[in-house]
Amino acid sequence: MKINQTPISILDLSLVSEGSDYADAIRESVAYIQFAEKIGIKRFWLAEHHNADGIASSATAVLIGHLAEKTQKIRVGSGGIMLPNHSPLQVAEAFGTLETMYPGRIDLGVGRAPGTDQLTSYALRRSREGTVEDYPKDIMEILRYVDDFDPQNKVNAFPGVGTHIPMWILGSSPYSAQLAAYLGLPYSFASHFAPQYLEYAMNLYRDEFKPSRYLDQPYFMPAANIVVAESQKEAEFQSTSYLQMAANIVQRKSGKIQKPVENMEALWSPPIKEAVKQMRTYSFVGTAEVVHHQLADFINFTQADEIMLTSYFFESKNREKSFEMLNDFDNQLNFNP
């Protein structure tokens, strides 16, 4: 699947809907990636979050392996692994194992935020020594672990050595853009929830990019949210499940994804509504034609090499139908240019 010849990928959190459980969410993620592979999605990433009762992707590498096992060709990866929560060696071993089992299909996207609260972060790492300040050093350490074997290295990742797993820098700030540019790595920007620095970060990344052994030229993948339905009214209605989730994020609450509602006004205060509005700058809601044109404009604005899409629905079947309608419209345009 492509919009204006730009590859499309999907980010999934394996969300748990109200009335469902974690087993349901995982089964739905399996169906989702199998559908994504069928319509030609380039890659399917899972996000790491902890102590969030509505998200089933906390053991991200485990779930990546499960989804890779259930598919044939689509790339599967992390969007991302939060490095403050892990030792570099453990990350290299886990993803080295995945790459060994599913060669040529695994991506390692990494971020520097813990993806949780401070207490949970401490419970994960069991030490106060690892911090976000270690991020560049941790990345370099992982890259060394998955590089060719060097007999001078006293510590190695087995499996991992020689796998050369593609690593992506994820972020929502100029810092991550500058780091990706300096290391010569592909860069994915979290514009689906933190849009304010998108333009500055993408220009900084391209302007300061240094060719490396990993990449000859910049490769930029911004993210956006989509909700596609048969009518604008229906799309707006379905999008209220995401609006409720976003309102919880703003208030630092977790919870399962809720049924759509006719009216959001009773569910949020004006400050929360305004904060969610800012988050939704790159959320495209409407019919397939409307969303396709909005995505084409987004690609033109960012000059994206690829885009990562998220889509939040209470019922997973509507999420797949959303992408199916968008794909059908895209195919129609390509067939009748």
XYZ file of N, CA, C and O in Angstrom, residues 41-218:
712
model
N 1.185 -3.367 3.416
C 1.832 -2.481 4.389
C 3.303 -2.874 4.507
O 3.635 -4.068 4.555
N 4.210 -1.893 4.571
C 5.641 -2.196 4.535
C 6.156 -2.781 5.829
O 6.888 -3.766 5.830
N 5.803 -2.142 6.958
C 6.281 -2.639 8.249
C 5.204 -2.434 9.310
O 4.343 -1.551 9.178
N 5.275 -3.220 10.350
C 4.280 -3.212 11.424
C 5.050 -3.166 12.732
O 5.784 -4.094 13.063
N 4.905 -2.053 13.451
C 5.676 -1.856 14.680
C 4.771 -1.896 15.899
O 3.586 -1.542 15.840
N 5.354 -2.301 17.011
C 4.676 -2.328 18.299
C 5.365 -1.374 19.261
O 6.592 -1.252 19.248
N 4.578 -0.711 20.102
C 5.123 0.276 21.027
C 5.237 -0.308 22.433
O 4.387 -1.088 22.872
N 6.303 0.084 23.126
C 6.528 -0.360 24.502
C 5.940 0.633 25.497
O 6.327 1.801 25.528
N 5.013 0.152 26.314
C 4.467 0.931 27.427
C 4.337 -0.005 28.623
O 4.155 -1.215 28.456
N 4.418 0.558 29.821
C 4.344 -0.256 31.036
C 3.375 0.353 32.042
O 3.147 1.565 32.041
N 2.832 -0.526 32.881
C 1.885 -0.115 33.921
C 0.691 0.614 33.318
O 0.145 1.538 33.911
N 0.311 0.194 32.112
C -0.839 0.774 31.408
C -1.833 -0.353 31.145
O -1.582 -1.219 30.296
N -2.936 -0.363 31.876
C -3.820 -1.526 31.838
C -4.589 -1.685 30.536
O -5.242 -2.709 30.323
N -4.496 -0.720 29.628
C -5.181 -0.860 28.354
C -4.281 -1.211 27.195
O -4.707 -1.181 26.040
N -3.018 -1.571 27.490
C -2.044 -1.865 26.437
C -1.422 -3.239 26.674
O -0.946 -3.531 27.771
N -1.407 -4.076 25.632
C -0.921 -5.454 25.777
C 0.470 -5.665 25.185
O 0.915 -6.801 25.061
N 1.170 -4.578 24.812
C 2.466 -4.724 24.135
C 3.648 -4.424 25.049
O 4.713 -4.032 24.581
N 3.488 -4.603 26.351
C 4.567 -4.274 27.284
C 5.793 -5.162 27.071
O 6.926 -4.679 27.118
N 5.597 -6.454 26.847
C 6.712 -7.353 26.528
C 6.916 -7.332 25.013
O 6.626 -8.286 24.299
N 7.427 -6.210 24.538
C 7.393 -5.878 23.106
C 8.100 -6.912 22.241
O 7.566 -7.342 21.212
N 9.305 -7.328 22.632
C 10.059 -8.284 21.822
C 9.332 -9.629 21.736
O 9.348 -10.288 20.688
N 8.672 -10.034 22.816
C 7.921 -11.293 22.812
C 6.783 -11.221 21.808
O 6.567 -12.146 21.007
N 6.057 -10.112 21.829
C 4.918 -9.964 20.922
C 5.377 -9.820 19.471
O 4.722 -10.329 18.547
N 6.504 -9.164 19.251
C 7.061 -9.075 17.896
C 7.318 -10.472 17.346
O 6.987 -10.780 16.200
N 7.900 -11.337 18.175
C 8.160 -12.710 17.737
C 6.884 -13.455 17.397
O 6.823 -14.196 16.409
N 5.856 -13.247 18.200
C 4.575 -13.924 17.959
C 3.974 -13.468 16.632
O 3.498 -14.298 15.834
N 4.017 -12.156 16.363
C 3.441 -11.634 15.126
C 4.272 -12.031 13.910
O 3.723 -12.303 12.832
N 5.586 -12.061 14.073
C 6.437 -12.502 12.961
C 6.149 -13.955 12.610
O 6.162 -14.341 11.433
N 5.884 -14.764 13.623
C 5.584 -16.178 13.403
C 4.280 -16.360 12.625
O 4.129 -17.328 11.870
N 3.360 -15.414 12.784
C 2.041 -15.525 12.163
C 1.984 -14.889 10.776
O 0.913 -14.858 10.155
N 3.117 -14.363 10.284
C 3.155 -13.714 8.976
C 4.305 -14.271 8.157
O 5.093 -15.087 8.633
N 4.423 -13.789 6.920
C 5.401 -14.357 5.998
C 6.483 -13.369 5.567
O 7.664 -13.709 5.541
N 6.100 -12.145 5.222
C 7.038 -11.225 4.582
C 7.133 -9.859 5.251
O 8.174 -9.206 5.171
N 6.077 -9.382 5.857
C 6.042 -8.032 6.380
C 7.124 -7.838 7.449
O 7.414 -8.745 8.231
N 7.746 -6.658 7.458
C 8.735 -6.359 8.488
C 8.010 -6.078 9.809
O 6.954 -5.429 9.827
N 8.569 -6.579 10.894
C 7.974 -6.424 12.220
C 9.031 -5.809 13.139
O 10.194 -6.207 13.100
N 8.637 -4.846 13.942
C 9.645 -4.208 14.778
C 9.061 -3.433 15.929
O 7.875 -3.536 16.254
N 9.914 -2.630 16.526
C 9.550 -1.879 17.727
C 9.443 -0.397 17.420
O 10.299 0.170 16.765
N 8.388 0.185 17.933
C 8.214 1.619 17.754
C 7.868 2.327 19.049
O 6.828 2.952 19.127
N 8.713 2.259 20.078
C 9.999 1.596 20.010
C 10.289 0.874 21.306
O 9.484 0.837 22.230
N 11.511 0.364 21.366
C 12.068 -0.116 22.625
C 12.607 1.092 23.389
O 13.392 1.868 22.851
N 12.198 1.243 24.631
C 12.595 2.392 25.438
C 13.881 2.048 26.202
O 13.852 1.311 27.193
N 15.000 2.556 25.738
C 16.299 2.109 26.228
C 16.548 2.349 27.716
O 17.284 1.562 28.330
N 15.985 3.374 28.352
C 16.213 3.494 29.795
C 15.718 2.286 30.599
O 16.139 2.080 31.732
N 14.820 1.493 29.998
C 14.251 0.345 30.712
C 15.061 -0.934 30.561
O 14.731 -1.940 31.196
N 16.092 -0.927 29.720
C 16.777 -2.169 29.369
C 18.292 -1.970 29.322
O 18.766 -0.865 29.037
N 19.004 -3.054 29.506
C 20.436 -3.002 29.229
C 20.648 -3.202 27.734
O 19.906 -3.955 27.087
N 21.627 -2.547 27.136
C 21.891 -2.729 25.711
C 22.129 -4.188 25.320
O 21.692 -4.622 24.255
N 22.813 -4.934 26.170
C 23.079 -6.339 25.857
C 21.781 -7.128 25.763
O 21.606 -7.942 24.843
N 20.850 -6.893 26.681
C 19.574 -7.614 26.631
C 18.798 -7.278 25.359
O 18.187 -8.164 24.749
N 18.812 -6.014 24.957
C 18.131 -5.616 23.723
C 18.767 -6.309 22.523
O 18.072 -6.858 21.653
N 20.100 -6.296 22.466
C 20.808 -6.933 21.349
C 20.530 -8.430 21.302
O 20.338 -9.001 20.218
N 20.488 -9.087 22.448
C 20.211 -10.528 22.476
C 18.784 -10.825 22.034
O 18.543 -11.757 21.247
N 17.824 -10.034 22.544
C 16.423 -10.270 22.196
C 16.193 -10.074 20.702
O 15.587 -10.922 20.023
N 16.676 -8.960 20.168
C 16.447 -8.683 18.756
C 17.377 -9.498 17.861
O 17.035 -9.810 16.716
N 18.552 -9.864 18.383
C 19.405 -10.798 17.649
C 18.738 -12.151 17.501
O 18.827 -12.803 16.455
N 18.035 -12.578 18.548
C 17.280 -13.829 18.481
C 16.149 -13.724 17.470
O 15.928 -14.631 16.646
N 15.406 -12.606 17.512
C 14.313 -12.403 16.563
C 14.827 -12.397 15.124
O 14.230 -13.030 14.233
N 15.932 -11.700 14.872
C 16.494 -11.628 13.527
C 16.997 -12.997 13.076
O 16.906 -13.337 11.888
N 17.499 -13.786 13.990
C 17.950 -15.135 13.660
C 16.774 -16.023 13.275
O 16.864 -16.841 12.357
N 15.658 -15.845 13.968
C 14.465 -16.646 13.698
C 13.723 -16.177 12.447
O 13.160 -16.995 11.712
N 13.719 -14.858 12.219
C 12.970 -14.279 11.096
C 13.901 -13.359 10.306
O 13.735 -12.126 10.321
N 14.870 -13.919 9.616
C 15.919 -13.098 8.978
C 15.365 -12.119 7.952
O 14.485 -12.451 7.158
N 15.897 -10.885 8.016
C 15.510 -9.859 7.060
C 14.158 -9.246 7.296
O 13.652 -8.504 6.445
N 13.574 -9.484 8.497
C 12.218 -8.977 8.745
C 12.092 -8.156 10.021
O 11.003 -7.668 10.330
N 13.168 -7.974 10.756
C 13.077 -7.357 12.071
C 13.671 -5.952 12.062
O 14.765 -5.730 11.547
N 12.951 -4.993 12.651
C 13.419 -3.617 12.842
C 13.572 -3.354 14.338
O 12.750 -3.821 15.146
N 14.568 -2.558 14.684
C 14.748 -2.133 16.061
C 14.663 -0.613 16.131
O 15.623 0.095 15.828
N 13.481 -0.119 16.494
C 13.312 1.306 16.746
C 13.509 1.563 18.227
O 12.969 0.825 19.059
N 14.280 2.590 18.569
C 14.586 2.858 19.976
C 14.240 4.299 20.346
O 14.346 5.207 19.523
N 13.836 4.472 21.603
C 13.524 5.793 22.125
C 14.193 6.011 23.464
O 14.641 5.059 24.113
N 14.231 7.256 23.891
C 14.944 7.562 25.141
C 14.016 7.857 26.310
O 14.481 8.070 27.431
N 12.706 7.885 26.107
C 11.773 8.062 27.220
C 11.470 6.697 27.836
O 11.525 5.675 27.149
N 11.143 6.638 29.113
C 10.856 5.339 29.726
C 9.518 4.741 29.315
O 9.305 3.549 29.451
N 8.600 5.578 28.803
C 7.293 5.050 28.394
C 6.419 4.677 29.574
O 5.475 3.896 29.429
N 6.719 5.252 30.737
C 5.943 4.946 31.930
C 6.282 5.961 33.002
O 7.029 6.923 32.773
N 5.766 5.761 34.200
C 6.057 6.651 35.316
C 7.393 6.284 35.964
O 7.957 5.213 35.702
N 7.884 7.161 36.816
C 9.214 6.976 37.399
C 9.301 5.730 38.272
O 10.299 4.995 38.237
N 8.272 5.459 39.050
C 8.280 4.291 39.923
C 8.331 2.998 39.112
O 9.085 2.070 39.431
N 7.538 2.937 38.042
C 7.534 1.750 37.187
C 8.867 1.607 36.472
O 9.374 0.492 36.308
N 9.438 2.721 36.049
C 10.747 2.675 35.388
C 11.803 2.072 36.302
O 12.630 1.259 35.883
N 11.759 2.440 37.571
C 12.697 1.870 38.531
C 12.448 0.377 38.710
O 13.388 -0.425 38.800
N 11.183 -0.029 38.725
C 10.855 -1.448 38.865
C 11.355 -2.254 37.668
O 11.747 -3.417 37.805
N 11.363 -1.642 36.498
C 11.841 -2.327 35.296
C 13.347 -2.529 35.315
O 13.858 -3.613 35.028
N 14.067 -1.469 35.640
C 15.537 -1.498 35.535
C 16.197 -1.947 36.834
O 17.345 -2.357 36.832
N 15.473 -1.828 37.939
C 15.971 -2.223 39.258
C 17.210 -1.443 39.667
O 18.027 -1.891 40.457
N 17.401 -0.277 39.095
C 18.565 0.528 39.419
C 18.275 1.968 39.047
O 17.562 2.233 38.075
N 18.831 2.903 39.775
C 18.682 4.316 39.436
C 19.851 4.811 38.581
O 19.952 5.983 38.280
N 20.713 3.897 38.188
C 21.905 4.305 37.443
C 21.607 4.605 35.980
O 22.168 5.506 35.393
N 20.734 3.808 35.357
C 20.422 4.029 33.950
C 19.472 5.201 33.774
O 18.436 5.278 34.419
N 19.811 6.144 32.907
C 18.975 7.323 32.679
C 18.898 7.615 31.191
O 19.604 6.998 30.371
N 18.070 8.604 30.835
C 17.949 9.011 29.435
C 19.270 9.590 28.922
O 19.517 9.623 27.721
N 20.129 10.038 29.840
C 21.415 10.601 29.419
C 22.332 9.542 28.824
O 23.307 9.860 28.139
N 22.042 8.273 29.109
C 22.851 7.178 28.563
C 22.454 6.808 27.138
O 23.070 5.929 26.532
N 21.431 7.441 26.628
C 20.824 7.038 25.355
C 21.822 6.902 24.207
O 21.905 5.832 23.585
N 22.633 7.914 23.880
C 23.574 7.744 22.756
C 24.566 6.611 22.984
O 24.869 5.841 22.066
N 25.048 6.493 24.214
C 25.998 5.428 24.533
C 25.356 4.054 24.383
O 25.976 3.112 23.862
N 24.105 3.926 24.834
C 23.393 2.651 24.710
C 23.195 2.268 23.251
O 23.309 1.091 22.875
N 22.863 3.253 22.410
C 22.683 2.972 20.986
C 23.976 2.452 20.364
O 23.976 1.445 19.637
N 25.066 3.118 20.660
C 26.353 2.693 20.116
C 26.729 1.300 20.607
O 27.298 0.495 19.858
N 26.372 0.996 21.842
C 26.673 -0.327 22.380
C 25.873 -1.409 21.659
O 26.408 -2.467 21.308
N 24.603 -1.138 21.407
C 23.780 -2.120 20.679
C 24.310 -2.316 19.264
O 24.405 -3.451 18.776
N 24.649 -1.220 18.601
C 25.196 -1.327 17.246
C 26.466 -2.184 17.228
O 26.690 -2.956 16.291
N 27.264 -2.067 18.264
C 28.468 -2.897 18.343
C 28.114 -4.362 18.551
O 28.711 -5.247 17.937
N 27.111 -4.634 19.380
C 26.732 -6.021 19.655
C 26.194 -6.743 18.416
O 26.339 -7.964 18.293
N 25.532 -6.002 17.506
C 24.949 -6.661 16.328
C 25.851 -6.550 15.099
O 25.482 -6.981 14.019
N 27.030 -5.979 15.282
C 28.016 -5.870 14.211
C 28.756 -7.202 14.055
O 28.510 -8.168 14.774
N 29.679 -7.243 13.094
C 30.478 -8.451 12.900
C 31.279 -8.777 14.158
O 31.630 -7.892 14.945
N 31.573 -10.041 14.333
C 32.315 -10.483 15.514
C 33.706 -9.855 15.553
O 34.420 -9.813 14.557
N 34.063 -9.369 16.734
C 35.382 -8.796 16.973
C 35.994 -9.543 18.156
O 35.486 -9.453 19.278
N 37.064 -10.294 17.930
C 37.650 -11.098 19.011
C 38.137 -10.258 20.189
O 38.354 -10.790 21.280
N 38.295 -8.951 19.992
C 38.758 -8.101 21.087
C 37.628 -7.737 22.053
O 37.898 -7.289 23.172
N 36.380 -7.931 21.622
C 35.253 -7.637 22.509
C 35.141 -8.694 23.591
O 35.087 -9.895 23.299
N 35.109 -8.280 24.834
C 35.001 -9.216 25.950
C 33.567 -9.655 26.206
O 33.326 -10.698 26.806
N 32.609 -8.841 25.768
C 31.195 -9.162 25.932
C 30.537 -9.129 24.563
O 30.736 -8.188 23.786
N 29.772 -10.169 24.250
C 29.112 -10.269 22.951
C 27.662 -10.692 23.125
O 27.287 -11.284 24.151
N 26.858 -10.404 22.136
C 25.453 -10.829 22.129
C 25.328 -12.086 21.276
O 25.579 -12.042 20.075
N 24.947 -13.171 21.895
C 24.727 -14.431 21.184
C 23.315 -14.933 21.503
O 23.035 -15.273 22.654
N 22.403 -14.985 20.500
C 22.508 -14.473 19.122
C 22.521 -12.942 19.103
O 22.092 -12.309 20.041
N 23.000 -12.405 18.018
C 23.073 -10.966 17.839
C 24.243 -10.580 16.977
O 24.108 -9.798 16.039
N 25.410 -11.143 17.282
C 26.613 -10.837 16.511
C 26.380 -11.130 15.036
O 25.887 -12.206 14.666
N 26.694 -10.154 14.198
C 26.607 -10.352 12.758
C 25.226 -10.226 12.163
O 25.063 -10.397 10.947
N 24.211 -9.915 12.989
C 22.852 -9.817 12.442
C 22.586 -8.470 11.765
O 21.705 -8.372 10.912
N 23.318 -7.429 12.158
C 23.191 -6.098 11.541
C 21.732 -5.649 11.487
O 21.247 -5.180 10.447
N 21.045 -5.779 12.588
C 19.627 -5.401 12.642
C 19.466 -3.913 12.344
O 20.148 -3.085 12.955
N 18.589 -3.535 11.417
C 18.371 -2.110 11.146
C 17.864 -1.392 12.390
O 16.875 -1.804 12.999
N 18.543 -0.324 12.780
C 18.139 0.458 13.944
C 17.595 1.809 13.499
O 18.161 2.452 12.629
N 16.503 2.201 14.123
C 15.865 3.492 13.885
C 15.913 4.322 15.155
O 15.732 3.794 16.259
N 16.121 5.628 15.002
C 15.969 6.553 16.112
C 14.545 7.087 16.087
O 14.071 7.577 15.058
N 13.858 6.979 17.223
C 12.507 7.516 17.372
C 12.556 8.728 18.277
O 13.380 8.782 19.204
N 11.682 9.687 18.027
C 11.685 10.842 18.904
C 10.614 11.841 18.574
O 9.879 11.702 17.588
N 10.543 12.864 19.422
C 9.567 13.946 19.234
C 10.199 15.292 19.544
O 9.506 16.238 19.894
N 11.527 15.367 19.399
C 12.233 16.599 19.759
C 13.427 16.821 18.838
O 13.884 15.883 18.164
N 13.979 18.025 18.829
C 15.194 18.284 18.049
C 16.372 17.412 18.478
O 17.237 17.089 17.667
N 16.419 17.034 19.759
C 17.517 16.196 20.248
C 17.602 14.888 19.463
O 18.678 14.490 19.001
N 16.471 14.214 19.324
C 16.471 12.929 18.619
C 16.820 13.118 17.149
O 17.507 12.276 16.550
N 16.363 14.206 16.552
C 16.681 14.490 15.150
C 18.176 14.672 14.958
O 18.777 14.145 14.011
N 18.781 15.433 15.866
C 20.218 15.696 15.772
C 21.029 14.423 15.985
O 22.024 14.184 15.296
N 20.582 13.584 16.915
C 21.288 12.334 17.182
C 21.195 11.389 15.983
O 22.199 10.786 15.571
N 19.999 11.258 15.391
C 19.830 10.406 14.214
C 20.698 10.901 13.064
O 21.296 10.100 12.333
N 20.777 12.218 12.902
C 21.609 12.792 11.850
C 23.080 12.511 12.093
O 23.821 12.137 11.171
N 23.525 12.684 13.306
C 24.936 12.484 13.651
C 25.359 11.026 13.454
O 26.464 10.747 12.963
N 24.467 10.088 13.815
C 24.784 8.664 13.698
C 24.522 8.113 12.294
O 24.910 6.992 11.992
N 23.854 8.891 11.461
C 23.536 8.423 10.112
C 22.543 7.285 10.111
O 22.681 6.314 9.362
N 21.476 7.425 10.932
C 20.454 6.387 11.064
C 19.097 6.907 10.597
O 18.853 8.121 10.608
N 18.196 6.024 10.202
C 16.843 6.465 9.838
C 16.122 7.022 11.059
O 16.374 6.619 12.199
N 15.201 7.942 10.800
C 14.574 8.705 11.878
C 13.055 8.701 11.721
O 12.526 8.996 10.649
N 12.359 8.358 12.805
C 10.897 8.392 12.817
C 10.433 9.387 13.871
O 10.833 9.305 15.039
N 9.588 10.332 13.455
C 9.131 11.383 14.357
C 7.702 11.117 14.824
O 6.825 10.816 14.010
N 7.466 11.273 16.119
C 6.172 10.945 16.731
C 5.164 12.075 16.583
O 4.584 12.554 17.560
N 4.935 12.506 15.360
C 4.001 13.607 15.115
C 2.552 13.202 15.357
O 1.667 14.062 15.380
N 2.288 11.917 15.569
C 0.922 11.477 15.844
C 0.459 11.873 17.244
O -0.741 11.893 17.511
N 1.394 12.204 18.152
C 0.969 12.691 19.462
C 1.771 13.900 19.953
O 1.381 14.550 20.918
N 2.891 14.201 19.304
C 3.718 15.349 19.709
C 4.122 16.131 18.466
O 5.259 16.065 18.010
N 3.187 16.882 17.892
C 3.423 17.493 16.569
C 4.233 18.777 16.565
O 4.681 19.216 15.501
N 4.436 19.403 17.721
C 4.913 20.780 17.725
C 6.290 20.989 17.122
O 6.591 22.052 16.575
N 7.176 19.987 17.197
C 8.532 20.154 16.673
C 8.754 19.454 15.330
O 9.887 19.325 14.889
N 7.688 19.000 14.694
C 7.843 18.205 13.473
C 8.682 18.933 12.425
O 9.685 18.404 11.936
N 8.281 20.133 12.039
C 8.965 20.831 10.948
C 10.422 21.122 11.307
O 11.335 20.901 10.492
N 10.658 21.588 12.523
C 12.021 21.903 12.938
C 12.888 20.644 12.975
O 14.023 20.643 12.488
N 12.338 19.562 13.529
C 13.116 18.332 13.671
C 13.439 17.705 12.319
O 14.564 17.240 12.092
N 12.477 17.708 11.401
C 12.749 17.063 10.115
C 13.784 17.855 9.316
O 14.634 17.272 8.633
N 13.743 19.175 9.418
C 14.744 19.984 8.714
C 16.116 19.840 9.345
O 17.134 19.763 8.638
N 16.153 19.784 10.665
C 17.415 19.599 11.373
C 18.046 18.261 11.004
O 19.258 18.177 10.747
N 17.229 17.225 10.982
C 17.722 15.885 10.623
C 18.334 15.888 9.224
O 19.448 15.398 9.011
N 17.638 16.460 8.276
C 18.137 16.453 6.892
C 19.362 17.358 6.725
O 20.311 17.011 6.016
N 19.339 18.507 7.379
C 20.446 19.448 7.226
C 21.737 18.929 7.836
O 22.829 19.202 7.323
N 21.628 18.206 8.942
C 22.821 17.782 9.660
C 23.185 16.318 9.429
O 24.147 15.817 10.016
N 22.450 15.631 8.573
C 22.683 14.201 8.356
C 24.091 13.932 7.826
O 24.578 14.601 6.907
N 24.738 12.941 8.431
C 26.062 12.499 8.004
C 25.951 11.081 7.438
O 25.543 10.175 8.154
N 26.295 10.889 6.174
C 26.255 9.522 5.619
C 27.077 8.567 6.495
O 28.123 8.939 7.040
N 26.591 7.352 6.618
C 27.223 6.375 7.494
C 27.249 5.013 6.809
O 26.717 4.839 5.701
N 27.819 4.054 7.471
C 27.807 2.684 6.954
C 26.396 2.110 6.942
O 26.123 1.098 6.299
N 25.470 2.764 7.665
C 24.095 2.274 7.755
C 23.174 2.914 6.723
O 22.191 2.311 6.297
N 23.492 4.143 6.318
C 22.581 4.888 5.462
C 23.365 5.935 4.675
O 24.156 6.681 5.251
N 23.130 5.987 3.358
C 23.828 6.960 2.513
C 23.216 8.348 2.581
O 23.909 9.356 2.414
N 21.902 8.409 2.790
C 21.202 9.682 2.803
C 20.059 9.607 3.820
O 19.693 8.518 4.258
N 19.509 10.749 4.224
C 18.454 10.730 5.248
C 17.266 9.880 4.828
O 16.907 9.821 3.647
